Amino acid sequence: MLQKTGRGLIVLLLILLEWTRPSLPTPLRPICDLRVLNRFIKEARDAEVAMKSCREQCSLSASITVPQTKVDFEVWDTKKAEEQSQEVQAGLWLLQRALSLLRTSIANAELQSHIDNSITNLHSINAVLLSLNIQDYTPPDSITDLEGTWSVSTAAELLEVHVNFLRGKLRLLLQGAQACQQDANSPSV
């Protein structure tokens, strides 16, 4: 009897020690739920709608380089995951740069708030990409070194590109991310 009680106490003690043990920081879990992306897209659309109501106050002093949003699915599917992620990260970098330039040229506080939110969301998207084990992006020395870009001359065009990029290339990258494929194929615990 004493032997069974002793084993039970040891098991209980081990359970308590496991619960109270200082844990090591766990790596970021992949964020594969596309509802997160859908929220970013909705907020980008809100900014686009707000910007369309603004005319002279929202003009750009010069054209801004942005990523192409058009996707040739046959070409996209033949690219390696690393190439896809570099293309998306380059696009996110261009959008962040463009939105920051736009932010400095707009005086309207409400519109600045939309732009600030869009920039913050781009930072969050980069964190999502890191959680998916996608390597951090190093921007080129010059924008002319980037392929797949074009220029916009209005704030409304910039925000339309922002929405379309999130809905297109970013969504494709997240749907095909290896970390999400493994997550979907692993048994539930």
Short mmCIF file of C-alpha atoms in Angstrom, two decimals:
data_model
loop_
_atom_site.label_atom_id
_atom_site.label_comp_id
_atom_site.label_asym_id
_atom_site.label_seq_id
_atom_site.Cartn_x
_atom_site.Cartn_y
_atom_site.Cartn_z
CA MET A 1 0.00 0.00 0.00
CA LEU A 2 2.78 2.40 0.97
CA GLN A 3 4.58 1.63 -2.28
CA LYS A 4 1.50 2.62 -4.39
CA THR A 5 1.04 5.81 -2.38
CA GLY A 6 4.72 6.66 -2.80
CA ARG A 7 4.51 6.25 -6.59
CA GLY A 8 1.37 8.39 -6.68
CA LEU A 9 3.08 11.13 -4.70
CA ILE A 10 6.09 11.03 -7.02
CA VAL A 11 3.86 11.30 -10.08
CA LEU A 12 1.94 14.17 -8.48
CA LEU A 13 5.21 15.88 -7.57
CA LEU A 14 6.52 15.51 -11.12
CA ILE A 15 3.30 16.98 -12.52
CA LEU A 16 3.53 19.95 -10.14
CA LEU A 17 7.19 20.50 -10.98
CA GLU A 18 6.40 20.43 -14.70
CA TRP A 19 3.67 23.06 -14.25
CA THR A 20 5.84 25.34 -12.14
CA ARG A 21 9.09 24.86 -14.07
CA PRO A 22 10.30 28.05 -15.70
CA SER A 23 9.74 27.42 -19.35
CA LEU A 24 11.98 28.35 -22.20
CA PRO A 25 10.57 30.83 -24.67
CA THR A 26 8.75 28.94 -27.36
CA PRO A 27 9.30 29.80 -30.99
CA LEU A 28 6.57 31.72 -32.76
CA ARG A 29 3.79 29.46 -33.92
CA PRO A 30 2.97 29.84 -37.57
CA ILE A 31 0.01 32.09 -38.23
CA CYS A 32 -1.80 30.20 -40.96
CA ASP A 33 -5.33 31.43 -40.36
CA LEU A 34 -6.27 33.54 -43.37
CA ARG A 35 -8.77 35.47 -41.24
CA VAL A 36 -5.77 37.46 -40.01
CA LEU A 37 -4.97 38.42 -43.61
CA ASN A 38 -8.64 39.18 -44.28
CA ARG A 39 -8.60 41.71 -41.44
CA PHE A 40 -5.57 43.42 -42.96
CA ILE A 41 -7.30 43.47 -46.36
CA LYS A 42 -10.45 44.98 -44.86
CA GLU A 43 -8.48 47.73 -43.17
CA ALA A 44 -6.56 48.40 -46.40
CA ARG A 45 -9.88 48.70 -48.24
CA ASP A 46 -11.13 51.15 -45.60
CA ALA A 47 -8.03 53.28 -46.21
CA GLU A 48 -8.56 53.04 -49.97
CA VAL A 49 -12.19 54.20 -49.67
CA ALA A 50 -11.18 57.09 -47.39
CA MET A 51 -8.44 58.12 -49.81
CA LYS A 52 -10.78 58.10 -52.81
CA SER A 53 -12.86 60.80 -51.13
CA CYS A 54 -9.78 63.03 -50.95
CA ARG A 55 -8.77 64.93 -54.10
CA GLU A 56 -6.26 67.80 -53.98
CA GLN A 57 -5.17 67.18 -50.39
CA CYS A 58 -4.01 63.68 -51.30
CA SER A 59 -1.91 64.31 -54.36
CA LEU A 60 1.59 62.97 -54.62
CA SER A 61 4.41 65.35 -55.48
CA ALA A 62 6.03 62.67 -57.65
CA SER A 63 5.29 59.17 -58.90
CA ILE A 64 6.00 56.39 -56.42
CA THR A 65 7.33 52.93 -57.26
CA VAL A 66 5.05 50.11 -56.18
CA PRO A 67 4.95 46.34 -56.76
CA GLN A 68 3.10 44.81 -59.67
CA THR A 69 -0.06 43.12 -58.45
CA LYS A 70 -0.77 41.06 -61.53
CA VAL A 71 -0.12 37.35 -60.98
CA ASP A 72 0.53 34.87 -63.78
CA PHE A 73 -0.45 31.69 -61.95
CA GLU A 74 1.53 29.40 -64.24
CA VAL A 75 4.70 31.41 -63.61
CA TRP A 76 3.94 31.75 -59.87
CA ASP A 77 3.49 27.99 -59.48
CA THR A 78 6.85 27.28 -61.13
CA LYS A 79 8.74 29.58 -58.77
CA LYS A 80 10.49 28.17 -55.74
CA ALA A 81 9.07 29.15 -52.35
CA GLU A 82 12.12 31.31 -51.67
CA GLU A 83 11.59 33.24 -54.92
CA GLN A 84 7.92 33.75 -54.08
CA SER A 85 8.73 34.99 -50.59
CA GLN A 86 11.40 37.38 -51.88
CA GLU A 87 8.96 38.80 -54.42
CA VAL A 88 6.28 39.31 -51.76
CA GLN A 89 8.71 40.80 -49.26
CA ALA A 90 10.09 43.18 -51.89
CA GLY A 91 6.51 44.24 -52.60
CA LEU A 92 5.77 44.76 -48.91
CA TRP A 93 8.93 46.83 -48.57
CA LEU A 94 7.93 48.98 -51.56
CA LEU A 95 4.44 49.46 -50.14
CA GLN A 96 5.79 50.41 -46.73
CA ARG A 97 8.17 52.90 -48.32
CA ALA A 98 5.42 54.33 -50.54
CA LEU A 99 2.94 54.66 -47.67
CA SER A 100 5.58 56.40 -45.55
CA LEU A 101 6.17 58.90 -48.38
CA LEU A 102 2.42 59.41 -48.71
CA ARG A 103 2.13 59.94 -44.95
CA THR A 104 4.47 62.94 -45.12
CA SER A 105 2.45 64.60 -47.88
CA ILE A 106 -1.00 64.44 -46.24
CA ALA A 107 -2.21 66.90 -43.61
CA ASN A 108 -5.64 65.38 -42.93
CA ALA A 109 -5.51 63.63 -39.51
CA GLU A 110 -8.14 61.00 -40.38
CA LEU A 111 -6.30 60.02 -43.56
CA GLN A 112 -2.99 59.97 -41.71
CA SER A 113 -4.56 57.58 -39.23
CA HIS A 114 -5.55 55.22 -42.07
CA ILE A 115 -2.03 55.40 -43.49
CA ASP A 116 -0.43 54.82 -40.06
CA ASN A 117 -2.68 51.79 -39.58
CA SER A 118 -1.68 50.45 -43.01
CA ILE A 119 2.01 50.85 -42.18
CA THR A 120 1.51 49.13 -38.81
CA ASN A 121 -0.32 46.28 -40.57
CA LEU A 122 2.60 45.86 -42.97
CA HIS A 123 4.91 45.48 -39.95
CA SER A 124 2.50 42.88 -38.55
CA ILE A 125 2.46 41.04 -41.88
CA ASN A 126 6.26 40.88 -41.76
CA ALA A 127 5.97 39.33 -38.29
CA VAL A 128 3.51 36.77 -39.70
CA LEU A 129 6.02 35.91 -42.43
CA LEU A 130 8.74 35.43 -39.81
CA SER A 131 6.43 33.09 -37.87
CA LEU A 132 6.22 31.01 -41.05
CA ASN A 133 10.02 30.66 -41.12
CA ILE A 134 10.29 32.95 -44.12
CA GLN A 135 13.66 34.64 -44.05
CA ASP A 136 13.88 38.33 -43.29
CA TYR A 137 14.13 40.59 -46.34
CA THR A 138 17.13 42.75 -47.13
CA PRO A 139 16.13 45.66 -49.39
CA PRO A 140 18.28 46.38 -52.43
CA ASP A 141 20.59 49.38 -52.63
CA SER A 142 18.41 50.88 -55.34
CA ILE A 143 14.75 50.51 -56.29
CA THR A 144 15.82 50.17 -59.91
CA ASP A 145 17.35 46.80 -58.94
CA LEU A 146 13.86 45.43 -58.28
CA GLU A 147 11.87 43.64 -60.95
CA GLY A 148 8.10 43.64 -61.25
CA THR A 149 7.44 47.25 -60.31
CA TRP A 150 5.54 50.17 -61.75
CA SER A 151 4.71 53.72 -60.72
CA VAL A 152 1.58 55.35 -59.39
CA SER A 153 0.87 59.06 -59.28
CA THR A 154 -2.10 59.32 -56.90
CA ALA A 155 -2.78 58.24 -53.35
CA ALA A 156 -5.89 56.37 -54.47
CA GLU A 157 -3.82 54.32 -56.96
CA LEU A 158 -1.27 53.54 -54.25
CA LEU A 159 -3.92 52.25 -51.87
CA GLU A 160 -5.58 50.25 -54.65
CA VAL A 161 -2.22 48.56 -55.30
CA HIS A 162 -1.89 47.93 -51.55
CA VAL A 163 -5.25 46.13 -51.40
CA ASN A 164 -4.63 44.14 -54.58
CA PHE A 165 -1.16 43.08 -53.44
CA LEU A 166 -2.52 41.76 -50.15
CA ARG A 167 -5.39 39.98 -51.91
CA GLY A 168 -3.10 38.53 -54.57
CA LYS A 169 0.54 37.71 -54.05
CA LEU A 170 0.53 37.81 -50.25
CA ARG A 171 -2.51 35.53 -50.04
CA LEU A 172 -0.90 33.07 -52.48
CA LEU A 173 2.31 33.04 -50.44
CA LEU A 174 0.48 32.41 -47.17
CA GLN A 175 -1.71 29.68 -48.66
CA GLY A 176 1.34 27.86 -49.99
CA ALA A 177 3.63 28.40 -47.00
CA GLN A 178 5.37 25.18 -45.98
CA ALA A 179 4.78 25.82 -42.27
CA CYS A 180 1.03 26.01 -42.92
CA GLN A 181 1.06 22.86 -45.02
CA GLN A 182 2.77 20.95 -42.19
CA ASP A 183 0.35 22.49 -39.68
CA ALA A 184 -2.64 21.33 -41.75
CA ASN A 185 -1.23 17.81 -42.17
CA SER A 186 -0.25 17.22 -38.55
CA PRO A 187 -2.71 15.41 -36.28
CA SER A 188 -4.59 17.47 -33.73
CA VAL A 189 -3.42 17.09 -30.17
#
